[in-house]
Coordinates of C-alpha atoms in Angstrom, one line a residue:
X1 CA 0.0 0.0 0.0
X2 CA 1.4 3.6 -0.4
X3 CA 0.0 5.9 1.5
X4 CA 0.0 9.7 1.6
X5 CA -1.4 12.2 4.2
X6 CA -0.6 16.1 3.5
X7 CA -1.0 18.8 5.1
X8 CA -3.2 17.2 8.4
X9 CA -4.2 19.5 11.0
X10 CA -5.6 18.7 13.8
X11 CA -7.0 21.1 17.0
X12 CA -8.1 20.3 20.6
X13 CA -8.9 22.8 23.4
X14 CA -6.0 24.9 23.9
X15 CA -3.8 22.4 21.8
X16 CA -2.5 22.6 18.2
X17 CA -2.1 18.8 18.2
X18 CA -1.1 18.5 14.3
X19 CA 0.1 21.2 12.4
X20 CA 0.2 20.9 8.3
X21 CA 1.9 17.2 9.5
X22 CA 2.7 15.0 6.0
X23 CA 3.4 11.2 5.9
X24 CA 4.4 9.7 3.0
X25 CA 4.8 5.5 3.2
X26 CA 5.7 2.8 0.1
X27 CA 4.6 -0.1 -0.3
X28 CA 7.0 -3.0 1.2
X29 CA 8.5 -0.7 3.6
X30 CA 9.4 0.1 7.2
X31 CA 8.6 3.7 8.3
X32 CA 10.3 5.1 11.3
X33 CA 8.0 7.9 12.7
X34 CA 9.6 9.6 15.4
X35 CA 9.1 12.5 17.8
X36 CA 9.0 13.8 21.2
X37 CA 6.1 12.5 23.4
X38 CA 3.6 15.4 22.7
X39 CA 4.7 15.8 19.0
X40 CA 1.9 14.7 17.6
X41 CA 2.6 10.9 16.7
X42 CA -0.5 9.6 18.8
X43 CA -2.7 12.1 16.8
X44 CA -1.4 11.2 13.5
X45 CA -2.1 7.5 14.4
X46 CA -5.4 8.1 15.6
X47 CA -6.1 9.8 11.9
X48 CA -5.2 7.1 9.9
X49 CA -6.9 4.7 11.9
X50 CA -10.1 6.5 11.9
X51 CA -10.3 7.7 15.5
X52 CA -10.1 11.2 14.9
X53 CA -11.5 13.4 11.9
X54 CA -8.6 16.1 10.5
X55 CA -9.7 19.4 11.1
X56 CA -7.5 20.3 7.6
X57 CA -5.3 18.0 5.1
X58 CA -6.5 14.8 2.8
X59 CA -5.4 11.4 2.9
X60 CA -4.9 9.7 0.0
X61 CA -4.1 5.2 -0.4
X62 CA -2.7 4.2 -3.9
X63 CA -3.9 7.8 -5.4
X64 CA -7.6 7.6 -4.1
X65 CA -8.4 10.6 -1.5
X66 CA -10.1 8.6 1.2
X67 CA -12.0 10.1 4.1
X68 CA -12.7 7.8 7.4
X69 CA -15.6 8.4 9.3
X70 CA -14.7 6.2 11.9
X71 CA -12.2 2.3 12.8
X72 CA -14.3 0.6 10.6
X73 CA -13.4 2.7 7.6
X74 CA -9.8 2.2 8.0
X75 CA -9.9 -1.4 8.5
X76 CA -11.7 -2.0 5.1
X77 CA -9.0 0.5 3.9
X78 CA -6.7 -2.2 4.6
X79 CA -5.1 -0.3 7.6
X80 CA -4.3 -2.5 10.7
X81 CA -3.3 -1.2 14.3
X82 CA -1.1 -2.5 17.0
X83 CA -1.2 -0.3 19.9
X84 CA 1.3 -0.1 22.9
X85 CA -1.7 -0.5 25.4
X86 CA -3.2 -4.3 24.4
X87 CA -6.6 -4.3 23.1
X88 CA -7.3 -8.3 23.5
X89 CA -9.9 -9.9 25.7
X90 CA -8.0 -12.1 28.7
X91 CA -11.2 -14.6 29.1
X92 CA -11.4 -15.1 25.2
X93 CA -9.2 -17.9 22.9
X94 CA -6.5 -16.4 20.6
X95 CA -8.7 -17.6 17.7
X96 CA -11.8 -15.8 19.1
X97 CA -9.7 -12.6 19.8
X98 CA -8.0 -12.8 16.1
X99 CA -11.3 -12.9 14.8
X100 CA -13.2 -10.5 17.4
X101 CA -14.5 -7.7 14.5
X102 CA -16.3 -10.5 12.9
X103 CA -17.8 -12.7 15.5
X104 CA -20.5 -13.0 15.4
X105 CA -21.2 -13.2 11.8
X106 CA -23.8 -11.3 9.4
X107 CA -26.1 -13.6 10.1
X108 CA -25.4 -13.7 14.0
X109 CA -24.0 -17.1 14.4
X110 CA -20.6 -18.2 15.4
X111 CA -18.5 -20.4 13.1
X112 CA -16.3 -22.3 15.9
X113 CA -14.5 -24.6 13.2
X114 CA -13.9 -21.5 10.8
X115 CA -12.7 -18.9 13.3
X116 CA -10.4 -21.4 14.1
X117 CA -9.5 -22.4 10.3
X118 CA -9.0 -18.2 9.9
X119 CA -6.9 -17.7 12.7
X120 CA -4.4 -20.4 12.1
X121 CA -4.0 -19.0 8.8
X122 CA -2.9 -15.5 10.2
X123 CA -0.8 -17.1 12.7
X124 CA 1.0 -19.3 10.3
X125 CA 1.9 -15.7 8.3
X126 CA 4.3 -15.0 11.7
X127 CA 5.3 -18.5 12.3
X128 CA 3.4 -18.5 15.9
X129 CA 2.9 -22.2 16.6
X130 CA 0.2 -21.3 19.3
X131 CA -2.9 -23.3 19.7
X132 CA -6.0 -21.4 18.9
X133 CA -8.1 -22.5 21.7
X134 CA -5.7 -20.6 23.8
X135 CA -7.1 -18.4 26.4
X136 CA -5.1 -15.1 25.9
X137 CA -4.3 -14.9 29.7
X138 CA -2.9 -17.7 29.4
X139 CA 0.1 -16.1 27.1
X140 CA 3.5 -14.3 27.8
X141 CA 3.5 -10.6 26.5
X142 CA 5.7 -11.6 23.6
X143 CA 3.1 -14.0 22.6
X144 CA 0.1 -11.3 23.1
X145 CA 2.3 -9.0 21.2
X146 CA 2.2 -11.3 18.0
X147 CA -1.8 -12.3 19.0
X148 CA -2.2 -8.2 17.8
X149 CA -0.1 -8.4 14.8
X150 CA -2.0 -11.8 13.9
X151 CA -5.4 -9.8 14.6
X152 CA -4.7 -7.2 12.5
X153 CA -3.8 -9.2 9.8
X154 CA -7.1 -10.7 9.7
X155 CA -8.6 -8.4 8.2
X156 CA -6.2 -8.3 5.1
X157 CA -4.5 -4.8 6.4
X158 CA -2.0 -3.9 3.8
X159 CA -0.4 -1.3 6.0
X160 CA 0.3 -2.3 10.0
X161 CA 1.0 0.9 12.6
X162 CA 3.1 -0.8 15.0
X163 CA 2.8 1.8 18.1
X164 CA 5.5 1.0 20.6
X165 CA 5.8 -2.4 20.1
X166 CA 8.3 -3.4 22.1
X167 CA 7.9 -1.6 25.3
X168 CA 7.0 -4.9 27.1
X169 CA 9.4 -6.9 25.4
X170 CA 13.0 -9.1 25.8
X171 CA 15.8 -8.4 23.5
X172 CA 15.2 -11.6 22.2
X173 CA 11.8 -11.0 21.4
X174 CA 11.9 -7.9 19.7
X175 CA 14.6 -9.5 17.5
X176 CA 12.0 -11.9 16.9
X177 CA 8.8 -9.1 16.1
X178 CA 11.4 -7.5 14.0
X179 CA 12.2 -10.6 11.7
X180 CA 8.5 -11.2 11.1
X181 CA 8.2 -7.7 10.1
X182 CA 10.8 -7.8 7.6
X183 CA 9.2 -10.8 6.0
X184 CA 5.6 -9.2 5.7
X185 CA 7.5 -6.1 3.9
X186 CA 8.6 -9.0 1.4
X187 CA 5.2 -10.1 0.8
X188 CA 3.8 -6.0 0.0
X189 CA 3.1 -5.4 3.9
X190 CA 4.1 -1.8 4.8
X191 CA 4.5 -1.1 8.3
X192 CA 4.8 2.3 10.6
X193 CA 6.8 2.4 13.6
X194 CA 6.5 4.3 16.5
X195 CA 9.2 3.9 19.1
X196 CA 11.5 5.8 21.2
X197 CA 13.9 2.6 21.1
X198 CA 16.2 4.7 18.1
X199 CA 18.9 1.6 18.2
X200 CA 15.9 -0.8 17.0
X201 CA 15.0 1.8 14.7
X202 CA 18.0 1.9 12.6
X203 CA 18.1 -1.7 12.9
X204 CA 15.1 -2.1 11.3
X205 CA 13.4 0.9 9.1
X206 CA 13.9 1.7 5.8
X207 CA 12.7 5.7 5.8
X208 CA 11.5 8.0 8.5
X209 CA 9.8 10.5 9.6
X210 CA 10.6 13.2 12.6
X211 CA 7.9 15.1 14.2
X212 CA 8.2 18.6 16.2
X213 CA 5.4 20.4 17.9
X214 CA 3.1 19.1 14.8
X215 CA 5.1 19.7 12.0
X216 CA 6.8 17.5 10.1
X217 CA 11.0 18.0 10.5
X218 CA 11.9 15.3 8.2
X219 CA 9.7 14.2 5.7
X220 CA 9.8 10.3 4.2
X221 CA 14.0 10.8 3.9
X222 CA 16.0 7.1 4.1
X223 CA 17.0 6.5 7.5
X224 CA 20.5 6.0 6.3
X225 CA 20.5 9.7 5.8
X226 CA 21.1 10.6 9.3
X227 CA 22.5 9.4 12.4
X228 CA 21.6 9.1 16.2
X229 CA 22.4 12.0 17.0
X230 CA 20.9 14.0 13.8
X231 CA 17.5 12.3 14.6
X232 CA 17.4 13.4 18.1
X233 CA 18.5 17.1 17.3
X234 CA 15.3 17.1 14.8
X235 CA 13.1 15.3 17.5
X236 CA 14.3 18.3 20.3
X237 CA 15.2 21.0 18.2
X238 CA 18.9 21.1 19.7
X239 CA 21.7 18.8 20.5
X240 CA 21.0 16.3 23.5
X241 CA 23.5 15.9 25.8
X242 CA 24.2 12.8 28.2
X243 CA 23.2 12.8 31.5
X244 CA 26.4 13.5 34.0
X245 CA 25.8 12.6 37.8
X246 CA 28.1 13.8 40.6
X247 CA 29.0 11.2 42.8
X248 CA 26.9 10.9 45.8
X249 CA 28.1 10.3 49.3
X250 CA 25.9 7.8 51.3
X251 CA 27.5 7.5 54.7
X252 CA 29.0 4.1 55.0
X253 CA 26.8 3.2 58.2
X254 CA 23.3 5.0 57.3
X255 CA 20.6 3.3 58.4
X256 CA 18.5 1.8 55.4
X257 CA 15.5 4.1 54.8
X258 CA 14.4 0.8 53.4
X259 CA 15.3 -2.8 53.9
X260 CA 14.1 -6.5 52.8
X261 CA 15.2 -8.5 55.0
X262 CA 15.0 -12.9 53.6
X263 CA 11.6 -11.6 52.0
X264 CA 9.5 -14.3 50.3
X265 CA 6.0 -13.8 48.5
X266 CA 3.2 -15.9 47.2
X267 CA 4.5 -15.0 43.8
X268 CA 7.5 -16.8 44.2
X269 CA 10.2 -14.8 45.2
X270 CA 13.1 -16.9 47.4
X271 CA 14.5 -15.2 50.5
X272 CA 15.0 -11.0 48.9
X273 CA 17.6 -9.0 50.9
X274 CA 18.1 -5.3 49.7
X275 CA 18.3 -2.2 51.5
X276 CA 18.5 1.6 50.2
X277 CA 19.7 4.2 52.4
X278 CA 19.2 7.9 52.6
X279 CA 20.0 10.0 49.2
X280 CA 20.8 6.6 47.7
X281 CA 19.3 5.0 44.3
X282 CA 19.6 1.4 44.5
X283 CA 18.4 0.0 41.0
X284 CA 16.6 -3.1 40.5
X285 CA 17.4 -5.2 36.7
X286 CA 16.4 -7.7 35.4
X287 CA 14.6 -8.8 32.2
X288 CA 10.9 -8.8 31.9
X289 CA 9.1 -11.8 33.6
X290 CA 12.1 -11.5 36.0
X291 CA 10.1 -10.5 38.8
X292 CA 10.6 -6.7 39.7
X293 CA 7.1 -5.6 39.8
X294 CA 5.6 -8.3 41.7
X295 CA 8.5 -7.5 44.6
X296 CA 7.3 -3.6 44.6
X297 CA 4.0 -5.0 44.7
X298 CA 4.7 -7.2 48.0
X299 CA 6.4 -4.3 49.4
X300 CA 3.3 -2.2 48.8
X301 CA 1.0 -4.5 50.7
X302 CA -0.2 -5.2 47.1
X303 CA 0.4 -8.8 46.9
X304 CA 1.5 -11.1 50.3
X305 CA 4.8 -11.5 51.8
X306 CA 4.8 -14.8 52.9
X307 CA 8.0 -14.8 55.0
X308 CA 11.0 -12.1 56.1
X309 CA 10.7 -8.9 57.0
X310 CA 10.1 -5.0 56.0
X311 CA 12.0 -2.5 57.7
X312 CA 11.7 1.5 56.9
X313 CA 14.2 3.5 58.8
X314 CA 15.1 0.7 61.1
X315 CA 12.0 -0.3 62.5
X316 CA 9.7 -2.9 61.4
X317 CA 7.3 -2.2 58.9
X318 CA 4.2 -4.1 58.0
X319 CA 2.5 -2.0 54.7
X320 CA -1.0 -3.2 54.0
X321 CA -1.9 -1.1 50.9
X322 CA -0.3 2.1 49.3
X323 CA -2.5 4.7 51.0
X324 CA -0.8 2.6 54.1
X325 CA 2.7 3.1 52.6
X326 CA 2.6 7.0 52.4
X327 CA 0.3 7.9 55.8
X328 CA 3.0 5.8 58.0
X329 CA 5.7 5.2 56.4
X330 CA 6.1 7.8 53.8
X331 CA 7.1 5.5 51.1
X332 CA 5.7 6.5 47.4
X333 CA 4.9 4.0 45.1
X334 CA 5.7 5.3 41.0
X335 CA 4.1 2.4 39.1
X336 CA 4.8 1.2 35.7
X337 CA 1.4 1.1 34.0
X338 CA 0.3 4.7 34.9
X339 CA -2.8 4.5 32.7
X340 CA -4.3 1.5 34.9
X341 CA -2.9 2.6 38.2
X342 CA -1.3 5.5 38.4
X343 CA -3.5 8.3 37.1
X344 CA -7.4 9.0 37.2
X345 CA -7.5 8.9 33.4
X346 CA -10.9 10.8 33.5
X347 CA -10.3 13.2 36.3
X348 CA -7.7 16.9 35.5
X349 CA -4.4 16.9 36.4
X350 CA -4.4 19.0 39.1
X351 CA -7.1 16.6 41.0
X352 CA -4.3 13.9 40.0
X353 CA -1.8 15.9 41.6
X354 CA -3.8 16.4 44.7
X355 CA -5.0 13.3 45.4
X356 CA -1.8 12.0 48.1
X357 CA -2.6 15.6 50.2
X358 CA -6.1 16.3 49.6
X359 CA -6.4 15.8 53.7
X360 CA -3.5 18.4 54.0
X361 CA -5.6 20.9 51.4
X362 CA -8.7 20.2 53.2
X363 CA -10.0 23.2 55.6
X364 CA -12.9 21.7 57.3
X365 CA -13.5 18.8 55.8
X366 CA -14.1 20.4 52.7
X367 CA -11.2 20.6 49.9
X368 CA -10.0 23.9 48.7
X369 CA -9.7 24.4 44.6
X370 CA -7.3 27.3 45.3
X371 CA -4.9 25.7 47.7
X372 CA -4.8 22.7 45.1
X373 CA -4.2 25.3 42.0
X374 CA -1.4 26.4 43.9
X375 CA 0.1 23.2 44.6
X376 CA -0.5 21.9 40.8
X377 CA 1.3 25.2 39.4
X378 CA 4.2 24.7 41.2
X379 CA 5.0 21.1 39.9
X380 CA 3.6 21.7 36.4
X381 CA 6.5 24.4 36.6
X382 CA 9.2 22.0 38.3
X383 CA 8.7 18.8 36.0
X384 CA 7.8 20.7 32.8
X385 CA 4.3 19.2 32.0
X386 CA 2.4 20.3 28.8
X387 CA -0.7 20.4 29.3
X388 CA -3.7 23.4 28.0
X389 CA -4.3 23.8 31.8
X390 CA -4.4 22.4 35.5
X391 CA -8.3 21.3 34.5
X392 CA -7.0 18.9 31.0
X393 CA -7.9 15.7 31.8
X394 CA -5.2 13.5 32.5
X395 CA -6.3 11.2 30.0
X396 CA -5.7 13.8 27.3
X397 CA -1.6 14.1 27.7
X398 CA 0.8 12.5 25.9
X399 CA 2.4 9.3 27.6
X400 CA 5.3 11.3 29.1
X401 CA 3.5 14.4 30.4
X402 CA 1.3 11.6 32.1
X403 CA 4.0 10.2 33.7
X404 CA 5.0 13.4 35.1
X405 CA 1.3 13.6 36.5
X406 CA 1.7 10.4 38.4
X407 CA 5.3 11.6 39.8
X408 CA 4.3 14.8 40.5
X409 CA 1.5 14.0 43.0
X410 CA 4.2 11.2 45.0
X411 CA 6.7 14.8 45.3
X412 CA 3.8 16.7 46.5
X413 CA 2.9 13.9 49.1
X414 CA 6.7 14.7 50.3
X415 CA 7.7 11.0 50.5
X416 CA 11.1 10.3 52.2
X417 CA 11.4 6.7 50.1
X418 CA 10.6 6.4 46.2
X419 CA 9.8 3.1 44.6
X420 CA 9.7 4.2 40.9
X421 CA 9.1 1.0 38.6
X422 CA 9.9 1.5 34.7
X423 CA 9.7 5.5 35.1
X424 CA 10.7 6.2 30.9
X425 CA 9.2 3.2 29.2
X426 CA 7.3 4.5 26.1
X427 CA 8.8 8.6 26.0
X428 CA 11.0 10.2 24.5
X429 CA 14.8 10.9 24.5
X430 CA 14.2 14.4 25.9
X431 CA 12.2 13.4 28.8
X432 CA 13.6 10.7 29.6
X433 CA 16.7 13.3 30.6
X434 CA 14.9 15.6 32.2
X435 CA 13.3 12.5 34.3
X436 CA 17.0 10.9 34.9
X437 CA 17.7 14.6 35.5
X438 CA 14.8 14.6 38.2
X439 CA 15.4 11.2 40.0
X440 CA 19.0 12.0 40.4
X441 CA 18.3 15.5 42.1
X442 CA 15.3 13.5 44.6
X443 CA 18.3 11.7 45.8
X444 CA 20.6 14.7 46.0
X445 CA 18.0 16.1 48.4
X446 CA 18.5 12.9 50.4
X447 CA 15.6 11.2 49.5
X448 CA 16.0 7.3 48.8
X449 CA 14.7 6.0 45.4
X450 CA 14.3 2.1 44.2
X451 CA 14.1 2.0 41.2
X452 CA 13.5 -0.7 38.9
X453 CA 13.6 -1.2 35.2
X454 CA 14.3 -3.2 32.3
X455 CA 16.1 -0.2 30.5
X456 CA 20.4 -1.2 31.7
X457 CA 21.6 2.1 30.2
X458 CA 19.0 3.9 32.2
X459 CA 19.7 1.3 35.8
X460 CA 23.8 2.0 35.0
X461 CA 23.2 6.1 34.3
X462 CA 21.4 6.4 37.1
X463 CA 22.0 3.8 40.3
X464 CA 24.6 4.1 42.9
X465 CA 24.8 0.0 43.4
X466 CA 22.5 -2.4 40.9
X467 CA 20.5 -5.4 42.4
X468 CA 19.5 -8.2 39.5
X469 CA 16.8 -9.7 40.0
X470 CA 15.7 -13.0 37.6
X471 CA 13.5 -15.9 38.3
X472 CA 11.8 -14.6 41.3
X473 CA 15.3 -14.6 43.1
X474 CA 18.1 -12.3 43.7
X475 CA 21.2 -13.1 41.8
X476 CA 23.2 -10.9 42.9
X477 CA 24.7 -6.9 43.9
X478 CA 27.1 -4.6 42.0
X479 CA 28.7 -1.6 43.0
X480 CA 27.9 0.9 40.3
X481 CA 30.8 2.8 38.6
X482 CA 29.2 4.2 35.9
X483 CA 31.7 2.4 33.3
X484 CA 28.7 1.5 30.7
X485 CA 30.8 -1.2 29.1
X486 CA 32.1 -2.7 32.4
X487 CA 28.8 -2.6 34.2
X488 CA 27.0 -4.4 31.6
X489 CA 28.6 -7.1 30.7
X490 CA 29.1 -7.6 34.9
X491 CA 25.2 -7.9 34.9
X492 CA 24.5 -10.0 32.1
X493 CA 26.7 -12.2 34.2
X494 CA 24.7 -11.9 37.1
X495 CA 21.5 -12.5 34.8
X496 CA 23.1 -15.9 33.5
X497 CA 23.7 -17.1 37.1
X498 CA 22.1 -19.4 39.1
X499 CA 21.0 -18.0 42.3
X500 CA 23.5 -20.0 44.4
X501 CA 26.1 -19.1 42.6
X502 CA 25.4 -15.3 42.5
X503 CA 25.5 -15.5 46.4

């Protein structure tokens, strides 16, 4: 399919989303669209697809202007969506959720033997030996990933928007997604990717495209035009420079703000022991599946701890439920899927915000708009967050300026202990330095900061020692020096070790 969009605009409330934005894609090729979280990529998606009308600009597939009045349109364009957020149904087989825009069918009965006949057919295309009948709860992300792709391939799309699609994903796996995408190019497949992941990007697009504030920067150019470092100067508008931390000074006997002491769960972890003292980050690796969340989780009174113990600033520390966490304890809790738990989606930011010190705000009983204006411009200021105003609904920012959200109103709550799971998954090269930039300074002003993620650049940028996790048990604890080169290859060691022999 080639596909042509020119001159889109597109306006929201206070927000020039899309400004004369143009996307140009050939047939049997891999398009790299790129930008800063808030540049307009989700927008531009959201166009093709159908979701949103432009309020200026034409779209135009194999020459035809087309016009989409809604998903449906799109689809029977031949346009196919993978989102970063999964859109399958947990309790339904892989078959029924391959086949979900056609079930039941136009006469209102369901074909058991030829859903099933269909949806091996689609997974064949990406080699996925998976058995139909599958529940889809029953699959690993990597698998759920390909359940999309296989979906949107069911309905004959002839152009795939890949939107993040690795976020949730092992290097191993995206190698994988990324083989199967070269081979659907080879059969006329062409496919858009989103991601802020620019080493995949070069490994795997053919042409790109760089948005800035709703413009396009770089219009449908060969990748192999430009290099790391030109892309991101188009994406920010400037050079980007690498983050450079100080070297903090925890005192050698500190007592942990925070200490697992032999901790088991019900999920399976074996006997945990980690502490983090005062102004220290202490970051938490390991793969996905490794068991990271599920141990902030425990901690947070969120799942059980079956055995071990909890200790905040010396003392022991039983934590019930996250509200628990921050009223005792003053422990924050950053998680990493801030649409499902960390914002109010539907609520405005500055009610976000609020929501850890509304009893602080509170005169009365009664909660005071002013005092929480007051408290929302000052950290919309401090972290930089885009938004129209204070009263945008969360649910209307881009992915970073939503993570900001759900930071901001843990740094308003005045925690003394951060636990910030996967704080830059899905954004973009500038904020993710201006978050690095942030976590860094918490624990200048002594605060103490887990932190746990996937991303080993980000774990070796920003930790003072690195704990790696994998298989539900600690393998073992590195002193952090920084060296990127050094470190890593120190913790894939770790990774590849059995328990025991990390001890």
């Amino acid at each position: 399919m080639k596909l042509s969009a020119q001159g889109l605009v597109k306006v929201f409330p206070g927000v020039r989303a899309l400004d004369g934005a143009t996307l140009e894609v050939r047939p049997g090729s891999v398009h790299a669209l790129l930008g800063e979280n808030g540049a307009g990529k989700s927008t531009l998606v959201k166009i093709l697809t159908g979701v949103y009308r432009p309020d200026d600009g034409h779209i135009s597939i194999d020459g035809a202007d087309v016009a989409f009045t809604g998903p449906l349109d799109a689809l029977r364009a031949g346009i196919g969506v993978v989102h970063q957020e999964r859109n399958l149904v947990p309790a339904f087989t892989v078959a029924e959720n391959i086949m979900l825009h056609r079930l039941p069918n136009r006469l209102g009965l369901v074909r058991r033997r030829r859903i099933r006949a269909e949806a091996r057919r689609c997974l064949d295309l990406l080699d996925l030996d998976l058995d139909p009948d599958t529940p889809v709860g029953e699959l690993s992300v990597a698998q759920a990933q390909l359940v999309e792709i296989a979906k949107a391939l069911s309905v004959d799309s002839r152009l795939l928007l890949l939107d993040e699609p690795t976020a949730s994903l092992t290097g191993d796996e995206a190698d994988r997604l990324y083989a199967i995408v070269r081979t659907l190019t080879t059969t006329g497949h062409s496919v858009v990717l989103v991601s802020h992941k620019l080493e995949e990007v070069f490994a795997v697009a053919d042409t790109v495209t760089v948005l800035r504030d709703g413009r396009s920067v770089a219009e449908a150019r060969p990748l192999a035009d430009y290099t790391r470092d030109t892309i991101v100067d188009l994406m920010v508008g400037r050079a980007h420079a690498a983050l450079t931390l100080g070297t903090r000074r925890v005192a050698p006997d500190a007592t942990p703000a925070l200490e697992l002491r032999g901790v088991s769960t019900d999920r399976g972890h074996r006997d945990i022991s980690l502490a983090v003292a005062p102004g220290e980050i202490l970051g938490l690796y390991g793969l996905v599946g490794a068991g990271r969340t599920e141990l902030a989780k425990a901690l947070l009174g969120l799942d059980r701890i079956t055995s071990g113990e909890v200790r905040v600033k010396g003392a022991p520390a039983r934590i019930r439920s996250v509200g628990e966490a921050l009223r005792r304890y003053r422990v924050g809790y950053v998680p990493e899927n801030r649409k499902e738990e960390g914002l109010f989606l539907e609520q405005t930011i500055a009610r976000n915000v609020g929501v850890t010190v509304w009893r602080r705000l509170a005169r009365l009983g009664l909660l005071r708009d002013r005092a929480e204006r007051d408290l929302v411009a000052e950290y919309v200021d401090k972290l930089g967050i885009r938004a129209a105003s204070p009263r945008q609904l969360a649910g209307r920012l881009s992915g970073g300026n939503q993570q900001k959200v759900s930071l901001a109103k843990w740094l308003a709550a005045d925690c003394d202990i951060l636990v910030i799971d996967e704080p830059t998954v899905g954004i973009d090269v500038r904020t993710k330095a201006a978050f690095h930039e942030l976590i860094a300074g918490l624990a200048e002003e002594g605060m103490a900061i887990l932190l746990i993620s996937s991303d080993l650049p980000e774990v070796v940028t920003l930790a003072d020692r690195i704990a790696v996790i994998g298989d539900f048990a600690l393998r073992g604890e590195l002193v952090n020096d920084h060296d990127y080169d050094r470190m890593s290859q120190a913790v894939i060691r770790l990774i590849h070790a059995t328990p025991k022999a990390a001890a």
